[in-house]
Coordinates of C-alpha atoms and ligand atoms in Angstrom, one line a residue:
X165 CA 0.2 0.2 0.3
X166 CA 0.8 3.6 -0.7
X167 CA 3.2 5.3 2.2
X168 CA 0.7 7.3 4.4
X169 CA 2.0 11.5 2.9
X170 CA 1.8 14.3 5.0
X171 CA -1.4 16.7 5.5
X172 CA -1.9 18.5 1.9
X173 CA -1.4 21.4 3.6
X174 CA 1.5 21.2 5.6
X175 CA 3.8 20.6 3.2
X176 CA 4.3 23.1 -0.1
X177 CA 2.8 22.0 -2.7
X178 CA 3.8 22.4 -6.9
X179 CA 1.4 21.8 -9.6
X180 CA 4.6 20.7 -11.7
X181 CA 8.3 19.2 -9.8
X182 CA 10.7 18.0 -12.8
X183 CA 14.1 16.0 -11.5
X184 CA 16.6 17.5 -12.9
X185 CA 18.2 20.1 -15.5
X186 CA 19.6 19.0 -17.9
X187 CA 18.4 19.1 -21.6
X188 CA 15.8 17.0 -20.9
X189 CA 14.0 19.5 -17.9
X190 CA 15.3 22.4 -18.9
X191 CA 13.4 21.5 -22.0
X192 CA 10.2 20.4 -19.8
X193 CA 11.0 23.6 -17.6
X194 CA 10.7 26.2 -21.5
X195 CA 7.5 24.5 -22.6
X196 CA 5.7 24.6 -19.6
X197 CA 6.7 28.2 -19.6
X198 CA 5.3 28.8 -23.0
X199 CA 2.2 27.0 -22.1
X200 CA 1.3 29.5 -19.3
X201 CA 2.2 27.1 -16.5
X202 CA 4.4 29.4 -14.3
X203 CA 4.3 26.7 -11.0
X204 CA 6.7 24.3 -11.6
X205 CA 9.6 24.1 -9.5
X206 CA 13.0 22.1 -11.1
X207 CA 15.1 20.2 -8.8
X208 CA 19.0 19.8 -9.2
X209 CA 21.5 18.5 -7.1
X210 CA 24.3 20.6 -8.4
X211 CA 25.3 24.0 -8.3
X212 CA 24.1 24.6 -11.6
X213 CA 22.6 23.6 -15.0
X214 CA 23.6 21.1 -17.5
X215 CA 22.9 17.7 -16.5
X216 CA 25.5 15.5 -18.2
X217 CA 27.5 18.8 -19.8
X218 CA 28.4 19.8 -16.2
X219 CA 29.0 16.5 -14.4
X220 CA 31.6 15.3 -17.2
X221 CA 34.4 17.9 -16.9
X222 CA 37.4 15.3 -17.6
X223 CA 40.1 16.4 -20.0
X224 CA 38.8 16.3 -24.1
X225 CA 35.1 15.9 -23.5
X226 CA 32.8 16.0 -26.0
X227 CA 30.1 14.9 -27.3
X228 CA 30.1 11.9 -31.0
X229 CA 26.8 13.8 -32.4
X230 CA 27.5 16.9 -33.8
X231 CA 26.2 20.2 -32.3
X232 CA 24.2 21.3 -34.6
X233 CA 21.6 18.8 -34.3
X234 CA 22.7 18.2 -30.6
X235 CA 20.6 21.3 -29.4
X236 CA 17.3 22.0 -29.5
X237 CA 15.8 23.3 -32.5
X238 CA 14.2 26.2 -30.9
X239 CA 17.4 27.8 -29.1
X240 CA 19.6 27.1 -32.5
X241 CA 23.3 28.9 -31.9
X242 CA 25.4 30.1 -35.0
X243 CA 28.3 29.9 -33.3
X244 CA 29.1 26.4 -32.6
X245 CA 33.0 25.8 -33.2
X246 CA 33.3 23.0 -34.5
X247 CA 31.2 19.9 -36.1
X248 CA 31.0 18.2 -32.3
X249 CA 31.2 20.6 -29.5
X250 CA 32.6 20.1 -26.5
X251 CA 31.7 20.1 -23.0
X252 CA 32.6 23.5 -22.5
X253 CA 30.4 24.5 -24.7
X254 CA 27.3 22.9 -24.5
X255 CA 27.8 23.8 -20.9
X256 CA 27.6 27.4 -21.4
X257 CA 25.1 26.5 -23.9
X258 CA 22.9 25.2 -21.6
X259 CA 23.1 28.0 -18.8
X260 CA 22.4 30.6 -21.7
X261 CA 19.6 28.6 -22.5
X262 CA 18.5 28.5 -18.6
X263 CA 18.9 32.4 -17.7
X264 CA 17.2 33.5 -21.9
X265 CA 13.8 32.0 -20.5
X266 CA 14.5 33.3 -16.9
X267 CA 14.3 29.7 -15.1
X268 CA 16.7 29.9 -12.5
X269 CA 14.4 31.3 -9.7
X270 CA 12.3 28.2 -10.6
X271 CA 15.4 25.8 -9.5
X272 CA 16.3 24.7 -6.3
X273 CA 20.2 23.7 -6.7
X274 CA 21.8 21.3 -4.7
X275 CA 19.4 19.5 -4.0
X276 CA 19.2 16.1 -4.5
X277 CA 15.8 14.3 -5.2
X278 CA 15.2 11.8 -2.4
X279 CA 11.4 10.1 -3.6
X280 CA 8.5 9.9 -4.3
X281 CA 5.6 8.3 -3.3
X282 CA 1.6 8.6 -5.3
X283 CA -0.7 9.6 -2.5
X284 CA -3.9 7.9 -4.3
X285 CA -6.4 9.1 -1.4
X286 CA -5.0 12.7 -3.2
X287 CA -4.0 12.2 -7.0
X288 CA -1.1 13.4 -6.2
X289 CA 2.8 12.9 -5.6
X290 CA 4.8 13.1 -2.4
X291 CA 8.6 14.4 -3.6
X292 CA 11.3 13.9 -1.0
X293 CA 14.3 15.5 -1.3
X294 CA 17.5 17.1 1.0
X295 CA 15.7 20.8 0.5
X296 CA 12.2 19.3 2.0
X297 CA 9.2 17.5 1.4
X298 CA 6.8 19.1 -1.5
X299 CA 3.7 17.7 -2.9
X300 CA 3.3 17.6 -7.0
X301 CA 0.4 17.2 -9.6
X302 CA 3.2 16.3 -11.6
X303 CA 6.1 14.8 -11.8
X304 CA 8.5 14.8 -14.7
X305 CA 11.8 12.8 -14.2
X306 CA 14.5 14.3 -16.9
X307 CA 17.2 12.7 -14.5
X308 CA 19.3 11.0 -17.1
X309 CA 20.0 8.2 -17.9
X310 CA 23.9 8.1 -17.8
X311 CA 23.8 10.4 -14.8
X312 CA 24.4 7.6 -11.9
X313 CA 28.5 6.3 -12.1
X314 CA 28.8 3.1 -11.9
X315 CA 31.8 1.4 -10.2
X316 CA 33.5 -1.9 -10.6
X317 CA 33.2 -4.7 -8.3
X318 CA 36.1 -5.8 -8.1
X319 CA 37.9 -7.8 -5.6
X320 CA 39.4 -5.3 -2.9
X321 CA 38.8 -2.3 -4.8
X322 CA 37.7 -0.5 -1.6
X323 CA 41.3 -1.0 -0.2
X324 CA 43.3 1.1 -2.6
X325 CA 44.6 4.3 -0.8
X326 CA 46.2 5.9 -3.9
X327 CA 43.7 9.0 -5.4
X328 CA 40.9 7.4 -7.3
X329 CA 38.0 8.7 -8.9
X330 CA 35.1 8.4 -11.8
X331 CA 35.9 9.7 -15.0
X332 CA 32.0 11.8 -14.7
X333 CA 33.4 13.1 -11.3
X334 CA 37.1 14.1 -12.3
X335 CA 39.2 16.0 -9.5
X336 CA 41.2 18.2 -11.5
X337 CA 43.0 19.3 -8.1
X338 CA 45.3 15.8 -8.7
X339 CA 47.8 16.5 -10.5
X340 CA 48.7 13.4 -13.0
X341 CA 52.0 14.8 -14.7
X342 CA 55.0 12.1 -13.8
X343 CA 52.5 9.9 -12.1
X344 CA 51.7 6.0 -12.4
X345 CA 48.0 6.2 -13.8
X346 CA 45.9 3.5 -14.0
X347 CA 42.5 2.9 -16.4
X348 CA 40.1 0.7 -15.6
X349 CA 37.6 0.5 -18.7
X350 CA 38.1 2.0 -22.7
X351 CA 34.8 3.0 -23.4
X352 CA 33.6 6.5 -25.2
X353 CA 34.5 8.4 -22.1
X354 CA 37.9 6.6 -21.7
X355 CA 38.7 7.5 -25.5
X356 CA 38.6 10.6 -25.1
X357 CA 40.6 11.2 -22.0
X358 CA 43.3 9.1 -22.4
X359 CA 45.1 11.3 -25.4
X360 CA 44.6 14.3 -23.7
X361 CA 46.9 12.8 -20.1
X362 CA 48.4 10.2 -22.1
X363 CA 52.1 12.8 -22.5
X364 CA 51.6 13.6 -18.8
X365 CA 51.9 11.1 -17.2
X366 CA 54.6 8.9 -15.9
X367 CA 52.6 5.5 -16.7
X368 CA 49.3 4.4 -18.0
X369 CA 47.7 1.6 -17.8
X370 CA 44.4 0.8 -19.4
X371 CA 42.0 -1.9 -18.5
X372 CA 40.4 -3.0 -21.6
X373 CA 38.2 -5.6 -20.7
X374 CA 35.8 -5.4 -24.3
X375 CA 37.6 -3.9 -27.4
X376 CA 35.4 -1.2 -29.5
X377 CA 35.2 -0.9 -32.8
X378 CA 36.4 2.6 -33.7
X379 CA 35.8 4.9 -36.8
X380 CA 38.0 8.4 -37.6
X381 CA 36.4 11.1 -36.2
X382 CA 35.0 13.9 -39.0
X383 CA 35.5 16.9 -36.8
X384 CA 37.0 20.5 -37.6
X385 CA 36.2 24.1 -37.3
X386 CA 33.3 26.2 -38.6
X387 CA 34.7 29.2 -40.7
X388 CA 33.5 32.5 -39.8
X389 CA 32.1 32.5 -43.3
X390 CA 30.1 29.8 -42.1
X391 CA 28.8 30.9 -38.9
X392 CA 27.8 34.4 -40.3
X393 CA 26.0 32.6 -42.9
X394 CA 24.4 30.8 -40.4
X395 CA 23.3 33.6 -38.5
X396 CA 22.4 36.1 -41.4
X397 CA 20.6 33.7 -43.6
X398 CA 18.7 31.0 -41.0
X399 CA 17.8 28.4 -43.7
X400 CA 21.7 27.4 -44.2
X401 CA 21.7 26.8 -40.3
X402 CA 18.6 24.5 -41.0
X403 CA 20.3 23.5 -44.1
X404 CA 22.8 22.5 -42.4
X405 CA 21.4 20.4 -39.6
X406 CA 19.2 18.6 -42.1
X407 CA 21.9 17.3 -43.9
X408 CA 23.6 16.5 -40.7
X409 CA 20.0 14.4 -39.3
X410 CA 19.7 12.6 -42.5
X411 CA 22.9 11.2 -42.1
X412 CA 22.6 9.9 -39.3
X413 CA 19.2 8.4 -40.0
X414 CA 20.8 6.5 -42.4
X415 CA 22.6 4.4 -40.0
X416 CA 19.6 2.5 -38.7
X417 CA 19.0 0.8 -42.2
X418 CA 22.4 -1.2 -40.7
X419 CA 21.3 -1.2 -36.9
X420 CA 18.1 -2.4 -37.4
X421 CA 16.3 -3.2 -40.5
X422 CA 19.3 -5.8 -41.6
X423 CA 22.8 -5.7 -39.9
X424 CA 24.7 -6.6 -43.1
X425 CA 24.7 -3.2 -44.6
X426 CA 27.1 -2.8 -40.9
X427 CA 30.0 -4.4 -43.5
X428 CA 31.0 -1.0 -44.1
X429 CA 31.0 0.3 -41.7
X430 CA 33.5 -2.6 -40.0
X431 CA 35.9 -1.9 -43.1
X432 CA 36.2 1.6 -41.7
X433 CA 37.0 0.5 -38.6
X434 CA 39.4 -2.2 -39.6
X435 CA 41.4 0.0 -41.7
X436 CA 41.3 2.9 -39.0
X437 CA 43.5 0.1 -37.0
X438 CA 45.6 -1.0 -39.8
X439 CA 46.3 2.8 -40.5
X440 CA 46.8 3.9 -36.5
X441 CA 48.4 1.0 -35.0
X442 CA 51.5 -0.2 -36.2
X443 CA 52.5 -3.4 -33.3
X444 CA 50.4 -6.4 -34.8
X445 CA 50.0 -7.4 -30.8
X446 CA 48.5 -4.5 -29.8
X447 CA 45.7 -4.4 -33.6
X448 CA 45.1 -7.7 -31.9
X449 CA 43.9 -6.7 -28.4
X450 CA 42.1 -3.5 -29.9
X451 CA 40.2 -5.8 -32.5
X452 CA 36.6 -6.9 -31.4
X453 CA 35.1 -9.3 -31.5
X454 CA 31.8 -8.7 -32.4
X455 CA 29.6 -7.3 -35.5
X456 CA 30.0 -3.4 -35.1
X457 CA 27.5 -1.7 -34.0
X458 CA 26.5 -4.1 -31.5
X459 CA 28.3 -1.9 -28.7
X460 CA 28.7 1.5 -29.2
X461 CA 30.0 2.8 -32.5
X462 CA 32.9 5.2 -30.9
X463 CA 34.6 7.5 -33.1
X464 CA 38.1 9.1 -32.3
X465 CA 41.3 10.3 -34.3
X466 CA 43.4 10.1 -31.4
X467 CA 42.8 7.2 -29.1
X468 CA 45.1 4.8 -30.9
X469 CA 48.1 7.2 -31.2
X470 CA 47.8 7.5 -27.8
X471 CA 47.5 4.0 -26.1
X472 CA 50.7 2.8 -28.9
X473 CA 52.7 5.1 -26.9
X474 CA 56.1 3.6 -24.8
X475 CA 54.6 5.0 -21.4
X476 CA 51.3 3.1 -22.5
X477 CA 50.0 0.0 -21.5
X478 CA 46.8 -1.7 -23.4
X479 CA 46.1 -4.5 -20.1
X480 CA 43.9 -7.2 -21.4
X481 CA 44.3 -9.7 -18.9
X482 CA 40.9 -9.5 -16.3
X483 CA 41.9 -7.9 -13.1
X484 CA 41.6 -10.4 -10.3
X485 CA 42.1 -7.7 -7.5
X486 CA 43.4 -4.2 -6.3
X487 CA 45.4 -3.3 -3.5
X488 CA 46.4 -0.6 -1.0
X489 CA 48.8 0.5 -4.4
X490 CA 49.0 -1.8 -7.5
X491 CA 46.5 -4.0 -9.4
X492 CA 46.9 -7.6 -9.9
X493 CA 45.6 -9.0 -13.0
X494 CA 44.8 -13.4 -13.7
X495 CA 48.1 -14.0 -15.1
X496 CA 49.8 -12.8 -10.8
X497 CA 51.7 -9.1 -12.4
X498 CA 51.0 -7.2 -9.8
X499 CA 51.6 -3.0 -11.5
X500 CA 52.1 -0.4 -9.1
X501 CA 49.2 2.8 -8.9
X502 CA 49.3 6.3 -7.5
X503 CA 46.1 7.0 -10.1
X504 CA 43.1 4.9 -10.4
X505 CA 40.2 6.0 -12.9
X506 CA 37.1 4.2 -13.3
X507 CA 36.1 4.9 -17.1
X508 CA 33.4 1.8 -16.3
X509 CA 30.4 3.9 -17.3
X510 CA 27.2 4.4 -15.7
X511 CA 24.0 2.9 -14.1
X512 CA 22.3 2.9 -17.5
X513 CA 19.5 0.1 -17.8
X514 CA 19.1 0.9 -13.7
X515 CA 18.6 3.6 -12.6
X516 CA 18.8 4.1 -8.8
X517 CA 16.2 6.7 -8.9
X518 CA 13.8 3.4 -9.5
X519 CA 14.1 2.5 -6.1
X520 CA 12.7 5.6 -4.6
X521 CA 10.0 5.8 -6.6
X522 CA 6.4 4.6 -5.5
X523 CA 3.8 3.9 -7.4
X524 CA -0.7 3.2 -7.1
X525 CA -0.2 0.5 -5.7
X526 CA 2.5 0.9 -3.4
X527 CA 5.3 -0.9 -5.5
X528 CA 8.4 0.9 -6.2
X529 CA 9.6 1.2 -10.4
X530 CA 12.2 -1.3 -9.7
X531 CA 9.7 -4.0 -8.1
X532 CA 8.0 -3.1 -11.4
X533 CA 11.2 -3.1 -13.4
X534 CA 13.0 -6.2 -12.2
X535 CA 13.1 -8.2 -15.0
X536 CA 14.1 -5.2 -16.9
X537 CA 12.6 -1.3 -17.5
X538 CA 9.3 -1.0 -19.3
X539 CA 7.4 2.2 -20.4
X540 CA 4.9 3.5 -23.5
X541 CA 7.4 5.4 -25.5
X542 CA 9.8 5.6 -23.2
X543 CA 7.5 8.4 -20.7
X544 CA 5.3 6.9 -19.3
X545 CA 4.6 3.6 -17.0
X546 CA 0.9 2.0 -16.2
X547 CA -0.1 2.5 -12.7
X548 CA 2.2 5.4 -11.8
X549 CA -0.1 7.8 -12.4
X550 CA 1.1 11.6 -13.6
X551 CA 4.6 10.6 -13.8
X552 CA 6.4 11.2 -16.5
X553 CA 10.2 10.1 -17.9
X554 CA 12.2 11.9 -20.2
X555 CA 14.9 9.4 -21.4
X556 CA 12.5 7.0 -19.8
X557 CA 13.2 3.0 -21.0
X558 CA 14.1 2.5 -24.6
X559 CA 14.2 5.6 -25.9
X560 CA 17.8 6.2 -26.2
X561 CA 19.8 6.2 -29.1
X562 CA 22.7 4.2 -30.5
X563 CA 22.7 6.4 -34.2
X564 CA 21.7 10.1 -33.3
X565 CA 21.0 13.3 -31.1
X566 CA 19.3 12.5 -27.8
X567 CA 18.2 16.3 -27.5
X568 CA 15.9 15.4 -30.8
X569 CA 14.4 12.4 -29.0
X570 CA 14.1 15.4 -25.7
X571 CA 11.8 17.3 -27.2
X572 CA 9.2 14.8 -29.1
X573 CA 9.3 13.4 -25.8
X574 CA 8.5 17.1 -24.2
X575 CA 5.6 17.7 -27.0
X576 CA 3.6 14.5 -26.0
X577 CA 3.9 14.8 -21.9
X578 CA 2.5 18.4 -23.0
X579 CA -0.1 16.5 -24.9
X580 CA -0.8 14.5 -21.8
X581 CA -1.3 17.7 -19.8
X582 CA -3.4 19.1 -21.6
X583 CA -5.9 15.4 -22.0
X584 CA -5.9 16.4 -18.3
X585 CA -6.9 19.9 -18.1
X586 CA -9.5 19.2 -20.9
X587 CA -11.0 16.2 -19.0
X588 CA -10.9 18.3 -16.1
X589 CA -8.6 14.7 -14.6
X590 CA -7.0 15.1 -11.8
X591 CA -5.4 12.1 -12.1
X592 CA -3.4 10.5 -15.8
X593 CA -2.3 6.7 -16.3
X594 CA -1.4 4.7 -19.6
X595 CA -3.6 1.8 -20.2
X596 CA -2.1 -1.5 -19.2
X597 CA -2.9 -3.1 -22.4
X598 CA -1.6 0.1 -24.1
X599 CA 1.9 -0.3 -22.9
X600 CA 2.4 -4.3 -22.8
X601 CA 1.4 -4.4 -26.6
X602 CA 3.5 -1.4 -27.4
X603 CA 6.5 -3.3 -26.0
X604 CA 6.0 -6.3 -27.0
X605 CA 6.0 -4.7 -31.0
X606 CA 9.0 -3.3 -29.4
X607 CA 10.9 -6.7 -28.2
X608 CA 9.8 -8.3 -31.2
X609 CA 11.9 -5.4 -33.8
X610 CA 14.5 -5.0 -31.5
X611 CA 15.0 -9.0 -31.0
X612 CA 16.1 -8.4 -35.1
X613 CA 19.0 -5.5 -34.6
X614 CA 22.4 -5.5 -34.2
X615 CA 22.0 -5.3 -30.8
X616 CA 20.8 -8.7 -30.2
X617 CA 23.8 -10.2 -32.2
X618 CA 25.5 -11.7 -29.1
X619 CA 27.7 -8.7 -27.6
X620 CA 27.7 -7.6 -24.0
X621 CA 26.6 -3.7 -24.2
X622 CA 25.2 -1.6 -21.6
X623 CA 22.0 -1.4 -23.8
X624 CA 20.5 -4.3 -22.0
X625 CA 19.5 -4.9 -18.7
X626 CA 20.7 -7.3 -16.7
X627 CA 18.4 -9.7 -18.2
X628 CA 19.5 -9.6 -21.5
X629 CA 16.4 -7.7 -22.8
X630 CA 16.9 -4.7 -24.6
X631 CA 15.4 -1.9 -22.4
X632 CA 18.2 1.2 -23.6
X633 CA 16.8 1.7 -26.9
X634 CA 14.7 3.0 -29.6
X635 CA 14.7 0.6 -32.4
X636 CA 14.1 2.7 -35.4
X637 CA 14.4 6.0 -37.3
X638 CA 13.8 8.9 -34.8
X639 CA 11.5 10.2 -37.2
X640 CA 9.6 7.2 -36.5
X641 CA 9.6 8.2 -32.6
X642 CA 8.6 12.1 -33.6
X643 CA 5.7 11.0 -35.5
X644 CA 4.3 8.3 -32.8
X645 CA 4.8 11.2 -30.2
X646 CA 3.3 14.4 -32.0
X647 CA -0.5 13.3 -31.7
X648 CA -2.0 11.7 -28.2
X649 CA -4.6 9.1 -29.0
X650 CA -7.1 9.6 -25.7
X651 CA -7.9 7.0 -25.7
X652 CA -4.9 5.6 -24.6
X653 CA -5.3 7.2 -21.2
X654 CA -7.3 6.2 -17.7
X655 CA -8.0 9.6 -16.4
X656 CA -9.9 9.9 -12.6
Ligands
NAP879 P1 30.5 2.8 -21.4 O1 31.1 3.1 -22.4 O2 30.0 2.4 -20.1 O3 32.1 1.6 -20.7 C1 32.6 1.2 -20.0 C2 33.9 0.7 -19.8 O4 34.1 0.1 -19.0 C3 33.4 -0.6 -20.8 O5 35.2 -0.6 -21.4 C4 33.5 -1.3 -19.7 O6 34.2 -3.0 -20.6 C5 34.9 -1.0 -18.4 N1 34.0 -1.9 -17.7 C6 32.8 -1.9 -16.9 N2 33.3 -2.6 -15.9 C7 34.3 -2.8 -15.7 C8 34.8 -4.4 -14.8 N3 34.6 -4.4 -14.1 N4 35.9 -4.2 -15.2 C9 36.3 -3.8 -16.3 N5 36.4 -2.9 -17.0 C10 34.7 -2.8 -16.6 O7 31.3 4.2 -20.5 P2 31.2 5.5 -20.7 O8 32.4 5.6 -21.6 O9 31.4 6.4 -19.2 O10 30.4 6.0 -21.4 C11 28.9 5.8 -21.8 C12 28.7 6.5 -22.3 O11 27.8 7.9 -22.5 C13 28.6 6.2 -24.3 O12 28.6 5.3 -24.3 C14 27.7 7.2 -24.4 O13 26.5 6.7 -24.9 C15 27.7 8.0 -23.4 N6 29.4 9.3 -23.4 C16 29.0 10.3 -24.9 C17 30.3 10.5 -24.9 C18 30.3 11.2 -26.5 O14 29.1 11.9 -27.0 N7 31.9 11.4 -27.2 C19 31.5 10.5 -24.2 C20 30.8 10.4 -23.7 C21 30.3 9.4 -23.2 P3 32.9 -3.8 -21.1 O15 32.9 -2.9 -22.5 O16 33.6 -5.0 -20.9 O17 31.5 -3.6 -20.9

């Protein structure tokens, strides 16, 4: 049963509470404001807006989706310095958007979301935060799919006595110059910061569990002429954005419709290894044994040169144990370490937020998601009325811009809120059979995708079910979320 909640009049009430101020939370807030709905509060655990682009400040942090697509369609920036935006640029962009729309007064900074329970009697949510308890008619989670750092469960990890941090919590106070540094993980984050630190550290041991397919990064700076054109002739920027968009959409053909089409990408990636890695032993180590695309395809021009350096080793023997000042691998080799950096990713499929959100039946999201996360269109979960997700289950992408998906989801949520208004309803819930049917179709399509061809990735729940990705074109998602079907909803 739902926990007893505080008396309605005893706690402050907001019509809408939004968790997080990254792209998702900011977009929701902007669209609420545009609709004349000003009674909303954003809860932000950090001291500024920006979400992942505030947190991930590791050297070399950048996005692998081009700037002009990885930004709000309604907030174009003609001044992006490069094809691929760097973290400082994205962080500045999001701060600028929050300021322009006057959102800061609605944000409770340094406030941790601690949980929420649906109060069936009053048809609203009780939201617990480190800054107090609130009630809300509607809760929107924009807490991010890749927000909670995941540390590896390795024997002895807690006994390490040197400096240590996760890539998304980079400790800039630690001077790596001349140090013996170990990096665990070789994913999207590691391949960006390893080239930045390799030349300055004394020794660098990179512990690789699974190699990734990497293709060249076609980055370049935008010229002054291009920026002026984008500014003075907006159609040129729009065309540029469209060209990027459709170029990325084309990848879905290989990822979802027919994995055989990925052969071309694999050839490009194989040639990249041949061109950049001279040592045959290293080539063998970094060549994956699964089809390209099964795990996220990475882009980099400087990863292979960095790991080819004399002071860098790629270690593929599994880690047996971490000691106070060393790492011991399965073959018994012990390597001394001064600084240990975890580039081990995030809780992508088992977001800890699910443990502390309790719906109409008194169950937590973690309870109902024990076999893998499910939602309708990634946005709504049956028996969790008036709760919406942005970047929820099966709405992540392996090929294009999440900002596009976020905008589609926010528009969809706005439509559902409109339905509540039209029906003068206090609560809205997705019909169980609608969610179930939707997910059956989704999983059927995912079964034929490249992501189900046998590799282990963070796209999968531990049950093996792919719960992170949208299996299709983003325009299909756009079409599905463009208008709600009122018959899909139970209102009360
Ligand atoms: P990630 O891609 O999940 O990589 C984590 C790495 O840690 C993998 O190499 C993984 O190996 C390894 N690992 C995890 N647990 C381990 C253990 N117990 N022992 C040994 N190795 C272990 O994480 P990430 O690099 O932080 O990136 C996460 C996601 O964030 C990306 O895929 C992307 O969506 C996003 N991101 C994007 C960008 C960008 O746009 N350029 C940059 C950074 C991050 P296995 O492969 O064997 O699991």
